[in-house]
XYZ file of C-alpha atoms in Angstrom:
752
model
C 25.561 77.648 -98.412
C 23.928 74.651 -96.752
C 23.583 76.580 -93.463
C 21.979 79.606 -95.059
C 18.271 79.837 -94.145
C 15.889 79.433 -97.047
C 13.533 82.160 -98.166
C 10.595 80.246 -96.658
C 12.344 79.983 -93.281
C 13.238 83.682 -93.276
C 9.668 84.603 -94.198
C 8.318 82.355 -91.447
C 10.557 84.005 -88.840
C 9.591 87.481 -90.030
C 5.873 86.672 -89.815
C 6.355 85.184 -86.342
C 8.224 88.306 -85.266
C 5.516 90.692 -86.406
C 2.730 88.535 -85.013
C 4.152 87.569 -81.641
C 7.050 89.890 -81.018
C 10.647 89.113 -80.210
C 10.176 86.001 -78.017
C 8.889 84.040 -80.997
C 12.324 84.036 -82.696
C 15.926 83.814 -81.597
C 16.610 86.549 -79.030
C 20.365 86.641 -79.613
C 20.069 87.822 -83.228
C 18.667 91.096 -84.517
C 16.117 90.894 -87.357
C 18.617 92.469 -89.782
C 21.739 91.264 -91.548
C 24.516 92.865 -93.523
C 26.708 91.238 -96.141
C 29.532 89.042 -94.991
C 32.045 91.154 -96.881
C 31.427 94.004 -94.390
C 32.624 91.857 -91.496
C 36.031 93.047 -90.311
C 36.193 95.876 -92.836
C 36.744 99.266 -91.131
C 34.018 101.803 -91.846
C 35.566 105.270 -92.060
C 33.830 108.581 -91.611
C 31.074 109.243 -94.127
C 31.877 112.964 -94.285
C 34.915 114.979 -95.209
C 35.794 115.927 -91.651
C 38.661 118.163 -92.725
C 36.386 120.193 -95.012
C 33.731 120.486 -92.294
C 36.341 121.764 -89.848
C 37.925 124.252 -92.235
C 34.953 125.530 -94.234
C 32.392 125.157 -91.487
C 33.880 125.616 -88.042
C 36.917 127.731 -88.937
C 35.571 129.935 -91.732
C 31.831 130.274 -91.155
C 30.910 132.548 -88.247
C 27.294 131.309 -88.064
C 28.242 127.631 -87.829
C 31.014 128.390 -85.326
C 28.674 130.504 -83.180
C 25.905 127.891 -83.142
C 28.233 125.019 -82.238
C 30.120 126.995 -79.603
C 26.868 128.242 -78.081
C 25.914 124.614 -77.500
C 29.416 123.746 -76.282
C 29.424 126.567 -73.732
C 25.900 125.654 -72.641
C 27.024 122.078 -71.965
C 29.513 123.384 -69.371
C 26.678 124.722 -67.212
C 25.422 121.204 -66.451
C 28.348 119.121 -65.128
C 28.317 115.339 -64.829
C 28.060 114.261 -61.185
C 28.384 110.966 -59.376
C 25.676 109.806 -56.963
C 25.120 106.981 -54.551
C 21.663 105.444 -54.300
C 18.951 105.399 -56.944
C 17.209 107.989 -59.090
C 14.489 108.694 -56.527
C 16.646 108.781 -53.388
C 20.348 109.534 -53.751
C 23.211 111.584 -52.335
C 26.193 113.155 -54.071
C 29.387 111.130 -53.754
C 32.266 112.915 -51.970
C 34.973 114.501 -54.113
C 37.462 111.841 -53.018
C 35.362 109.020 -54.507
C 37.009 107.687 -57.731
C 33.840 108.056 -59.785
C 33.345 111.649 -58.565
C 36.999 112.434 -59.346
C 36.566 110.997 -62.863
C 33.535 113.252 -63.432
C 35.505 116.249 -62.240
C 38.609 115.480 -64.350
C 38.246 112.746 -67.010
C 41.991 112.543 -67.661
C 45.215 114.127 -66.527
C 45.100 116.677 -69.350
C 41.524 117.971 -69.211
C 38.918 119.195 -66.780
C 35.328 118.136 -67.343
C 34.230 121.406 -68.984
C 36.950 121.166 -71.669
C 36.232 117.476 -72.180
C 32.480 117.893 -72.650
C 32.879 121.004 -74.830
C 35.161 119.074 -77.177
C 32.764 116.158 -77.441
C 29.854 118.518 -78.058
C 31.806 120.148 -80.901
C 32.629 116.732 -82.403
C 28.992 115.627 -82.239
C 27.639 118.786 -83.872
C 30.392 119.064 -86.470
C 30.867 115.428 -87.506
C 27.684 113.879 -86.095
C 29.726 111.513 -83.897
C 31.620 111.628 -80.628
C 34.051 108.894 -79.568
C 35.382 108.541 -76.002
C 37.927 105.887 -75.110
C 37.321 104.381 -71.656
C 40.578 103.337 -69.986
C 39.279 100.398 -67.954
C 42.339 99.542 -65.932
C 41.416 97.411 -62.929
C 40.407 99.375 -59.824
C 38.960 98.210 -56.564
C 35.704 100.104 -57.060
C 35.459 99.225 -60.760
C 35.532 102.846 -61.935
C 37.608 103.676 -65.067
C 40.871 105.506 -64.568
C 40.523 107.916 -67.497
C 38.344 109.039 -70.398
C 39.839 110.342 -73.663
C 38.009 112.212 -76.429
C 39.098 110.918 -79.857
C 38.938 112.755 -83.156
C 36.102 111.102 -85.084
C 37.947 111.203 -88.419
C 40.692 109.026 -86.892
C 38.272 106.353 -85.723
C 36.965 103.479 -87.842
C 33.992 101.286 -86.959
C 34.619 97.583 -87.482
C 31.449 95.472 -87.952
C 31.431 91.823 -87.020
C 29.609 88.901 -88.612
C 25.957 89.542 -89.494
C 24.597 91.999 -86.943
C 27.464 92.337 -84.478
C 29.998 95.050 -83.782
C 33.580 93.800 -83.582
C 35.039 97.034 -82.279
C 36.857 100.202 -83.335
C 40.221 101.202 -84.760
C 41.924 104.393 -83.703
C 44.627 105.629 -86.083
C 47.010 108.193 -84.588
C 48.392 110.941 -86.791
C 50.986 109.734 -89.292
C 49.900 106.070 -89.050
C 47.926 103.887 -91.446
C 44.920 101.867 -90.407
C 47.084 98.749 -90.505
C 48.926 100.148 -87.473
C 45.727 101.350 -85.793
C 45.014 100.814 -82.130
C 42.073 98.376 -81.652
C 39.376 99.220 -79.100
C 36.680 96.834 -77.888
C 33.021 97.968 -77.936
C 32.837 97.930 -74.136
C 35.792 100.342 -74.000
C 34.328 102.912 -76.382
C 31.580 105.454 -75.800
C 30.088 106.259 -79.198
C 27.473 109.034 -79.237
C 25.924 109.510 -82.661
C 23.136 111.487 -84.282
C 20.533 109.512 -86.265
C 21.557 108.464 -89.766
C 18.690 106.862 -91.711
C 21.150 105.781 -94.431
C 23.473 103.900 -92.073
C 24.328 100.513 -93.675
C 24.999 99.104 -90.192
C 21.417 99.767 -89.011
C 22.336 102.388 -86.412
C 25.614 100.830 -85.255
C 27.639 102.837 -87.761
C 28.220 106.517 -88.415
C 25.851 109.258 -87.372
C 24.850 112.042 -89.759
C 26.430 115.466 -89.251
C 24.051 118.448 -88.846
C 26.207 120.237 -91.421
C 25.241 117.735 -94.139
C 21.726 119.151 -94.785
C 23.005 122.733 -94.579
C 26.148 122.242 -96.664
C 24.863 124.113 -99.710
C 23.593 127.018 -97.643
C 26.954 127.145 -95.866
C 28.755 127.130 -99.226
C 26.592 130.020 -100.428
C 27.317 131.972 -97.255
C 31.050 131.283 -97.543
C 31.015 132.251 -101.217
C 29.209 135.512 -100.449
C 31.751 136.324 -97.729
C 34.626 135.465 -100.059
C 33.095 137.627 -102.797
C 32.874 140.599 -100.441
C 36.480 140.104 -99.409
C 37.652 140.022 -103.024
C 35.330 142.897 -103.860
C 37.120 145.145 -101.412
C 40.613 143.737 -102.028
C 40.699 143.868 -105.810
C 38.494 146.817 -106.562
C 35.016 147.991 -105.866
C 34.388 148.737 -109.552
C 31.236 147.100 -110.883
C 31.950 144.942 -113.980
C 31.597 147.061 -117.097
C 32.843 147.807 -120.615
C 35.236 150.583 -121.740
C 34.599 151.621 -125.332
C 36.376 154.156 -127.551
C 35.428 155.687 -130.878
C 38.915 155.087 -132.374
C 40.479 151.799 -133.459
C 42.801 150.238 -130.827
C 45.505 147.593 -131.041
C 45.784 144.749 -128.542
C 48.606 146.535 -126.752
C 46.513 149.690 -126.488
C 43.535 147.717 -125.105
C 45.760 146.071 -122.488
C 47.316 149.402 -121.567
C 43.895 151.069 -121.221
C 42.599 148.255 -119.008
C 45.685 148.337 -116.809
C 45.590 152.113 -116.544
C 41.859 152.083 -115.644
C 42.354 149.637 -112.780
C 45.417 151.502 -111.587
C 43.601 154.828 -111.373
C 40.030 153.817 -110.481
C 40.268 150.280 -109.056
C 40.165 149.461 -105.327
C 38.125 150.913 -102.511
C 40.734 153.649 -101.987
C 39.674 155.244 -105.278
C 35.880 155.042 -104.810
C 35.491 158.813 -104.654
C 37.744 159.665 -107.599
C 36.127 161.116 -110.708
C 36.719 159.168 -113.938
C 37.984 161.150 -116.959
C 37.869 159.528 -120.415
C 39.321 161.090 -123.548
C 39.166 160.316 -127.280
C 35.450 159.596 -127.111
C 35.773 156.897 -124.429
C 32.681 155.574 -122.616
C 32.123 153.292 -119.595
C 29.020 151.096 -119.486
C 28.100 149.051 -116.396
C 27.105 145.458 -117.152
C 27.009 144.013 -113.591
C 24.764 144.566 -110.589
C 25.469 147.451 -108.262
C 26.222 146.548 -104.652
C 22.789 147.575 -103.399
C 21.144 145.528 -106.165
C 22.657 142.213 -105.104
C 20.250 141.702 -102.164
C 22.854 140.485 -99.690
C 20.475 141.112 -96.770
C 17.959 138.605 -98.167
C 20.678 136.078 -98.918
C 22.094 136.472 -95.407
C 18.693 135.987 -93.748
C 17.915 132.915 -95.845
C 21.281 131.259 -95.258
C 21.368 132.092 -91.558
C 17.962 130.567 -90.888
C 18.912 127.405 -92.806
C 22.243 127.067 -91.016
C 21.091 127.454 -87.425
C 17.981 125.268 -87.778
C 19.810 121.874 -87.957
C 21.690 122.741 -84.764
C 18.477 123.549 -82.898
C 19.813 126.944 -81.796
C 17.309 129.844 -82.121
C 18.829 132.549 -84.318
C 18.161 135.240 -81.706
C 20.550 133.555 -79.242
C 23.609 133.976 -81.465
C 22.594 137.453 -82.700
C 22.336 136.670 -86.400
C 20.791 139.231 -88.733
C 17.766 136.968 -89.151
C 17.418 136.545 -85.385
C 17.916 140.196 -84.427
C 15.208 141.318 -86.867
C 12.728 139.190 -84.909
C 14.090 139.572 -81.385
C 12.639 141.217 -78.295
C 13.580 140.931 -74.630
C 10.595 138.679 -73.994
C 11.154 136.211 -76.833
C 14.877 136.035 -75.994
C 14.001 134.455 -72.648
C 11.500 132.156 -74.350
C 14.146 131.196 -76.931
C 16.647 130.269 -74.193
C 14.071 128.134 -72.440
C 13.019 126.430 -75.677
C 16.681 125.833 -76.617
C 17.361 123.999 -73.377
C 14.123 122.040 -73.301
C 14.017 121.064 -76.981
C 17.707 120.820 -77.902
C 20.258 120.650 -75.085
C 18.460 118.370 -72.630
C 17.749 115.679 -75.299
C 21.253 116.010 -76.768
C 22.951 115.761 -73.392
C 20.682 112.807 -72.699
C 22.515 110.956 -75.517
C 25.803 111.453 -73.660
C 24.283 110.683 -70.272
C 22.878 107.324 -71.379
C 26.251 106.258 -72.799
C 28.155 107.456 -69.728
C 25.826 105.507 -67.468
C 26.194 102.285 -69.461
C 29.941 102.460 -70.111
C 31.256 103.623 -66.757
C 31.289 100.412 -64.677
C 30.961 101.131 -60.980
C 30.138 99.337 -57.790
C 26.464 98.689 -57.129
C 24.450 101.618 -55.903
C 26.229 104.462 -57.741
C 25.579 106.184 -61.039
C 26.370 109.359 -62.988
C 23.950 112.030 -64.136
C 24.053 115.565 -65.500
C 23.184 118.242 -62.946
C 20.864 120.848 -64.504
C 20.257 122.720 -61.239
C 22.393 125.718 -62.268
C 20.845 126.143 -65.715
C 18.906 129.455 -65.461
C 16.528 128.582 -68.294
C 15.451 125.354 -66.552
C 14.982 126.767 -63.069
C 11.468 126.635 -61.732
C 9.601 129.921 -61.455
C 9.294 129.730 -57.673
C 7.040 132.805 -57.198
C 4.683 131.500 -59.870
C 4.641 128.022 -58.321
C 3.977 129.439 -54.862
C 1.111 131.485 -56.274
C -0.336 128.297 -57.763
C 0.027 126.517 -54.420
C -1.710 129.374 -52.598
C -4.543 129.421 -55.125
C -5.033 125.678 -54.699
C -4.923 126.036 -50.905
C -7.465 128.866 -51.126
C -9.856 126.350 -52.655
C -9.496 123.861 -49.833
C -6.612 121.709 -51.134
C -4.113 120.626 -48.422
C -0.634 122.131 -48.615
C 1.064 118.813 -49.363
C -1.323 117.958 -52.175
C -1.076 121.461 -53.671
C 2.745 121.409 -53.580
C 2.942 117.933 -55.101
C 0.496 118.927 -57.832
C 2.705 121.788 -59.061
C 5.947 119.832 -58.571
C 7.380 121.486 -55.433
C 9.151 119.387 -52.819
C 8.403 120.428 -49.231
C 11.526 120.293 -47.081
C 9.681 119.889 -43.769
C 6.320 118.618 -42.619
C 4.102 120.391 -40.131
C 0.921 119.466 -38.260
C -2.098 120.052 -40.456
C -0.235 119.708 -43.777
C -2.773 117.103 -44.907
C -5.784 119.215 -43.922
C -7.588 121.570 -46.280
C -9.036 124.868 -45.085
C -11.839 127.123 -46.149
C -10.088 130.177 -47.560
C -12.078 132.850 -45.751
C -11.785 131.526 -42.237
C -9.292 128.641 -42.139
C -11.803 126.106 -40.803
C -10.734 122.478 -41.487
C -12.852 120.766 -44.139
C -10.919 117.511 -44.605
C -11.165 114.554 -42.246
C -8.186 112.212 -42.556
C -10.154 108.981 -42.177
C -9.256 105.685 -43.723
C -11.815 106.155 -46.481
C -10.537 109.699 -47.099
C -13.924 111.345 -47.592
C -14.061 115.137 -47.813
C -16.764 117.146 -46.118
C -18.823 119.792 -47.821
C -16.988 123.127 -47.729
C -20.049 125.347 -47.516
C -22.876 124.628 -45.126
C -26.514 124.741 -46.069
C -29.350 127.243 -45.577
C -29.341 129.602 -42.592
C -32.207 130.923 -40.525
C -32.342 133.350 -37.625
C -33.339 130.547 -35.300
C -30.422 128.380 -36.381
C -28.050 131.299 -36.045
C -28.902 131.692 -32.360
C -27.638 128.187 -31.630
C -25.135 127.251 -34.313
C -24.655 123.535 -34.784
C -21.113 123.883 -36.120
C -19.662 121.828 -38.945
C -21.030 118.525 -40.102
C -18.688 115.581 -39.436
C -18.502 111.985 -40.587
C -18.378 109.469 -37.792
C -16.181 106.415 -37.931
C -19.149 104.086 -38.274
C -20.553 106.190 -41.107
C -17.166 106.104 -42.805
C -16.990 102.313 -42.590
C -20.547 101.972 -43.850
C -19.760 104.252 -46.796
C -16.765 102.213 -47.957
C -17.292 100.626 -51.354
C -20.315 102.731 -52.317
C -21.116 106.348 -53.153
C -21.743 108.657 -50.202
C -25.358 109.806 -49.955
C -26.094 113.517 -49.411
C -26.381 114.499 -45.770
C -29.926 114.909 -44.538
C -29.123 117.535 -41.879
C -28.785 121.201 -42.789
C -25.613 123.002 -41.778
C -24.934 126.708 -41.234
C -22.182 129.272 -41.143
C -21.039 129.695 -37.576
C -20.825 133.173 -36.009
C -17.027 133.006 -36.273
C -17.257 132.146 -39.948
C -19.604 135.046 -40.576
C -17.397 137.461 -38.673
C -14.305 136.407 -40.581
C -16.091 136.552 -43.923
C -17.319 140.065 -43.068
C -13.755 140.987 -42.152
C -12.445 139.812 -45.503
C -15.068 141.833 -47.380
C -14.356 144.857 -45.189
C -10.631 144.466 -45.926
C -11.343 144.659 -49.650
C -13.308 147.866 -49.124
C -10.597 149.412 -46.938
C -7.908 148.432 -49.432
C -9.709 150.405 -52.131
C -10.600 153.375 -49.905
C -7.453 155.408 -50.744
C -8.136 155.042 -54.473
C -11.756 156.092 -54.012
C -10.560 159.034 -51.923
C -8.121 160.132 -54.644
C -10.852 159.843 -57.268
C -13.168 162.015 -55.146
C -10.477 164.688 -54.823
C -9.929 164.694 -58.589
C -13.668 164.870 -59.313
C -14.113 167.728 -56.828
C -11.143 169.538 -58.360
C -12.681 169.237 -61.833
C -15.999 170.528 -60.478
C -14.319 173.419 -58.691
C -12.475 174.560 -61.790
C -15.579 174.283 -63.943
C -17.787 176.204 -61.483
C -15.176 178.912 -60.850
C -14.798 179.263 -64.607
C -18.538 179.870 -64.837
C -18.265 182.520 -62.092
C -15.388 184.189 -63.963
C -17.419 184.102 -67.148
C -20.381 185.702 -65.349
C -18.019 188.339 -63.941
C -16.824 189.167 -67.435
C -20.374 189.465 -68.728
C -21.403 191.742 -65.848
C -18.435 194.031 -66.499
C -19.303 194.129 -70.181
C -22.873 195.092 -69.321
C -21.614 197.429 -66.574
C -24.107 195.797 -64.233
C -24.057 193.845 -60.988
C -23.674 190.076 -61.006
C -26.802 188.259 -62.153
C -26.999 185.524 -59.486
C -30.031 183.917 -61.097
C -28.251 183.485 -64.423
C -25.100 182.215 -62.677
C -27.110 179.701 -60.630
C -28.790 178.357 -63.775
C -25.410 177.837 -65.483
C -23.923 176.088 -62.446
C -26.975 173.857 -61.973
C -26.878 172.931 -65.670
C -23.232 171.916 -65.284
C -23.969 169.865 -62.132
C -26.861 168.104 -63.866
C -24.757 167.242 -66.924
C -20.965 167.424 -67.196
C -20.380 167.098 -63.452
C -22.194 163.762 -63.253
C -20.345 162.483 -66.296
C -17.098 163.571 -64.602
C -17.903 161.550 -61.463
C -18.921 158.487 -63.465
C -15.677 158.698 -65.465
C -13.532 158.929 -62.314
C -15.264 156.132 -60.388
C -16.272 153.630 -63.071
C -12.869 151.818 -63.184
C -12.676 151.713 -59.369
C -16.193 150.394 -58.908
C -15.554 147.743 -61.557
C -12.298 146.739 -59.831
C -13.750 146.444 -56.311
C -16.742 144.435 -57.577
C -14.310 142.152 -59.429
C -12.193 141.666 -56.289
C -15.314 140.963 -54.269
C -16.496 138.422 -56.833
C -13.167 136.607 -56.960
C -13.040 136.430 -53.171
C -16.582 135.057 -52.921
C -16.017 132.598 -55.777
C -12.929 131.254 -54.016
C -14.511 131.248 -50.564
C -17.588 129.292 -51.618
C -15.936 127.183 -54.314
C -18.114 128.519 -57.139
C -17.027 129.488 -60.631
C -18.767 132.647 -61.814
C -17.575 135.182 -64.391
C -17.861 138.521 -62.591
C -17.447 140.401 -65.886
C -21.006 139.448 -66.756
C -22.178 141.973 -64.122
C -20.855 145.006 -66.005
C -23.611 145.408 -68.538
C -25.885 148.253 -69.585
C -28.141 147.418 -66.644
C -25.225 147.992 -64.265
C -24.702 151.451 -65.766
C -28.372 152.322 -65.432
C -28.968 150.885 -61.975
C -25.721 151.894 -60.306
C -23.520 154.438 -62.070
C -26.267 156.891 -63.019
C -27.903 156.963 -59.531
C -24.440 157.089 -57.926
C -23.517 160.281 -59.784
C -26.986 161.747 -59.204
C -26.665 161.323 -55.429
C -23.294 163.139 -55.442
C -24.741 165.878 -57.638
C -27.745 166.398 -55.347
C -25.522 167.220 -52.377
C -23.258 169.466 -54.436
C -26.262 171.237 -55.957
C -27.839 171.879 -52.543
C -24.630 173.338 -51.129
C -23.907 175.549 -54.138
C -27.525 176.746 -54.300
C -27.435 177.609 -50.591
C -24.186 179.526 -50.940
C -25.347 181.510 -53.975
C -28.609 182.389 -52.277
C -26.731 183.564 -49.180
C -24.359 185.604 -51.345
C -27.243 187.211 -53.156
C -28.974 188.023 -49.820
C -25.823 189.421 -48.189
C -24.635 191.196 -51.331
C -21.291 189.402 -51.803
C -18.953 190.691 -54.454
C -17.808 188.391 -57.217
C -14.407 187.997 -55.540
C -16.083 187.078 -52.242
C -18.273 184.533 -54.026
C -15.225 183.045 -55.758
C -13.303 182.858 -52.467
C -16.169 181.200 -50.590
C -16.803 178.633 -53.359
C -13.095 177.847 -53.433
C -13.028 177.310 -49.651
C -16.090 175.083 -49.839
C -14.402 172.714 -52.306
C -11.164 172.873 -50.304
C -13.033 171.670 -47.234
C -14.712 168.872 -49.184
C -11.405 167.706 -50.639
C -8.857 168.228 -47.886
C -10.625 169.459 -44.740
C -7.905 172.080 -44.305
C -9.915 175.161 -43.339
C -9.017 177.234 -40.315
C -11.124 176.626 -37.169
C -12.944 179.930 -37.706
C -13.787 179.214 -41.348
C -14.731 175.626 -40.548
C -17.124 176.672 -37.779
C -18.864 178.988 -40.209
C -19.044 176.474 -43.079
C -20.050 173.581 -40.831
C -23.468 175.158 -40.387
C -23.969 175.626 -44.125
C -22.556 172.577 -45.918
C -21.637 168.878 -45.411
C -18.047 168.590 -44.196
C -15.490 165.919 -44.995
C -17.287 164.766 -48.152
C -14.124 163.105 -49.453
C -13.952 160.594 -46.555
C -17.703 160.022 -46.514
C -17.819 159.339 -50.249
C -14.789 157.031 -50.172
C -16.056 154.931 -47.243
C -19.675 154.866 -48.373
C -18.997 154.041 -52.013
C -16.522 151.228 -51.320
C -19.067 149.472 -49.090
C -21.956 150.314 -51.422
C -20.226 148.973 -54.564
C -18.968 145.913 -52.694
C -22.446 145.103 -51.386
C -24.034 145.803 -54.772
C -21.549 143.396 -56.381
C -22.217 140.701 -53.772
C -25.967 140.981 -54.305
C -25.551 140.692 -58.086
C -23.149 137.752 -57.705
C -25.592 135.832 -55.516
C -28.231 136.303 -58.196
C -25.764 134.970 -60.749
C -25.042 131.961 -58.548
C -28.728 131.160 -58.329
C -28.787 131.569 -54.545
C -32.353 131.644 -53.222
C -31.889 133.685 -50.031
C -29.533 136.238 -48.535
C -28.737 137.386 -44.997
C -27.979 140.875 -43.648
C -24.812 140.941 -41.520
C -23.982 143.845 -39.193
C -20.688 144.287 -37.376
C -21.844 144.453 -33.737
C -19.032 146.443 -32.136
C -20.826 149.336 -30.449
C -20.468 151.638 -33.430
C -23.340 150.224 -35.466
C -26.597 152.107 -36.085
C -29.453 150.862 -33.936
C -31.532 150.205 -37.034
C -28.727 148.150 -38.599
C -28.119 146.228 -35.369
C -31.813 145.301 -35.357
C -31.526 144.085 -38.974
C -28.597 141.764 -38.215
C -29.420 138.177 -39.232
C -32.470 139.196 -41.282
C -32.982 136.696 -44.150
C -34.971 137.488 -47.304
C -35.325 136.095 -50.793
C -32.685 137.178 -53.293
C -34.233 139.965 -55.344
C -36.345 141.137 -52.415
C -35.370 144.059 -50.129
C -34.459 143.927 -46.476
C -36.435 146.151 -44.081
C -33.881 148.339 -42.317
C -34.802 151.389 -40.219
C -38.217 151.500 -41.833
C -36.777 151.563 -45.383
C -36.535 148.909 -48.101
C -32.875 148.170 -48.885
C -31.796 145.435 -51.291
C -28.209 145.656 -50.023
C -26.188 147.856 -47.620
C -25.783 151.317 -49.128
C -28.867 150.939 -51.337
C -29.333 154.329 -53.033
C -33.084 154.169 -52.494
C -32.519 154.692 -48.757
C -31.783 158.113 -47.220
C -28.257 159.255 -46.347
C -28.724 158.623 -42.617
C -29.117 154.897 -43.354
C -26.285 154.453 -45.876
C -23.436 156.911 -45.212
C -20.431 155.209 -43.564
C -22.342 151.930 -43.408
C -20.142 148.878 -42.699
C -22.705 146.103 -43.163
C -22.612 143.339 -45.750
C -24.773 140.459 -47.014
C -24.119 136.720 -47.066
C -25.611 133.991 -49.231
C -27.859 131.396 -47.640
C -27.100 128.205 -49.532
C -28.894 124.864 -49.535
C -27.147 121.489 -49.794
C -27.165 121.362 -53.581
C -25.517 124.753 -53.882
C -23.018 124.004 -51.139
């Protein structure tokens, strides 16, 4: 008693601990104590392990399925031995003792069986015990590992806050004859137990403990169903008779009733009662018991403590909420939230209790776990997107967590996405140049200055202070412009087939509608017993072209125009490093300024051709069948260009040929240029530049306009016409059809 610290001394040490941390008190003693009577007294399992095994693992399908799902999952990630450290290591050869131990822990078990058993013990009892046979070896590695049944192991606390060791009691022996095991020879993996009297050194809490009642209810319901079918499916009830009955007669009636109508074999038999007998049900019918609700409630409560999503073990509760997509998400969440942390408990103990020579260690290998594999296509897409914005390959890969196997020249250099021009100078200070050069003029374009660079002296002078904006203006080089034009032209060409298909469909709808009007006029003329009224027919066709036809063309092309403008905007945003929401362009103004004039231009050409054909038919006295045939051929030529040489020669003089190709090529460039012009306005760019592809196929008027710079919002002067962008619908067809020009932004330093 004299050596026992006083209350004042204990309070002083506690205050010092909370104020100054552990160094202020004795390091060799934990800040907790347990009674002296616990010292040397074996602490046996806190749960009825036999009941958990029988009523949980052996009799309850949900508990068995959840535990075995985790046990099978543990086999996918084997324990491996490595030489080196965590950052740089190699796998030890199979012949190495530590590697052999990981492959086969003892002479009776392979690693998969060993780890499955320990996983079952941990999830059933809350504890896993592994005896480490530390016979002396040259490399210090243990010779064997043995999984022990937790209910046969006792924890023996030492004085105050120490652990004396463990006792293992084989079957048929008492604890007096138990086999003692030192702490350094035992791997004890436990789940947290907040009520542990040994402050975390004792028994872990089984996951079955909080679900025990739900498991009992589920077992009871299963047992009830079994008895229900074994001993009779008759709902509890009362047999009553109008005549007095002795005890022997009551017993005989009850026995006879169960003999004739009891059991599931007699469900369909019809009951016959004589002498005024009646049967009255007093229990719940089967469908009134609500087993489906009980099942769902119990299942959700039983799988939750194990951390296994119900969908993975196909419970009723899980299947009601399962889809193919959330199944994959559930597997991923199971591994990330449950298995990796749980296997980390084993891994930490294996690493601390498997003595080896310096420079080797053990670790679980999760490389073959499908749910934990990296989504390589998605990661590569992220790398490409980062590279598109000027980030070097190595930086982009490191950012998304991808290890590059090899290094190549230029890995540490960023590139402008539209022309792959280096923008990063690997100087000591590591400054990055501006990606987009400044304002452009026709004079500057004649003698491009190239990219701005930072000299070594400027770099040294800039060290330690912010870099001032460059005073000199920079410009897009001719190569940059050509490559940027090429990228915009590629977008247009990529969408050309879709535009062509839309034109065919719109022409087909127009053809059917116009031929239907001709057929209707034919019917009216027959009814009147008169010749075809070409004037009336022309009015009906022109009314259709002015109304439904234009709506038809807008309906067919609206999604395509929106898509190509979106692609153009995303490309320009990425190329110039600007964030702009292209969706803001598709407003009511876009409909009024683009879609309506677009359809009107198509309708004007169609109207002129149809009017010309009807007038010729009226002059030459065509029959209705001839008119129908000629209209049909006209649309066939517009859509497919498949007329015979004779027919084509005749129609070439009277109508525009190949409208499908002209519309597709013209509208892709027109919508792309319109989108670019609107995007530059959204960026706040002050000026824009006309760019013509000088390849010998350009119009003379467009070649003369090449390099022309005007204010954004103002038109260019091309061929004597005002055009705000290539394909501007205010210009005549000879200046816009099949145009391949584009416009570029002219940006100052602040915008760059």
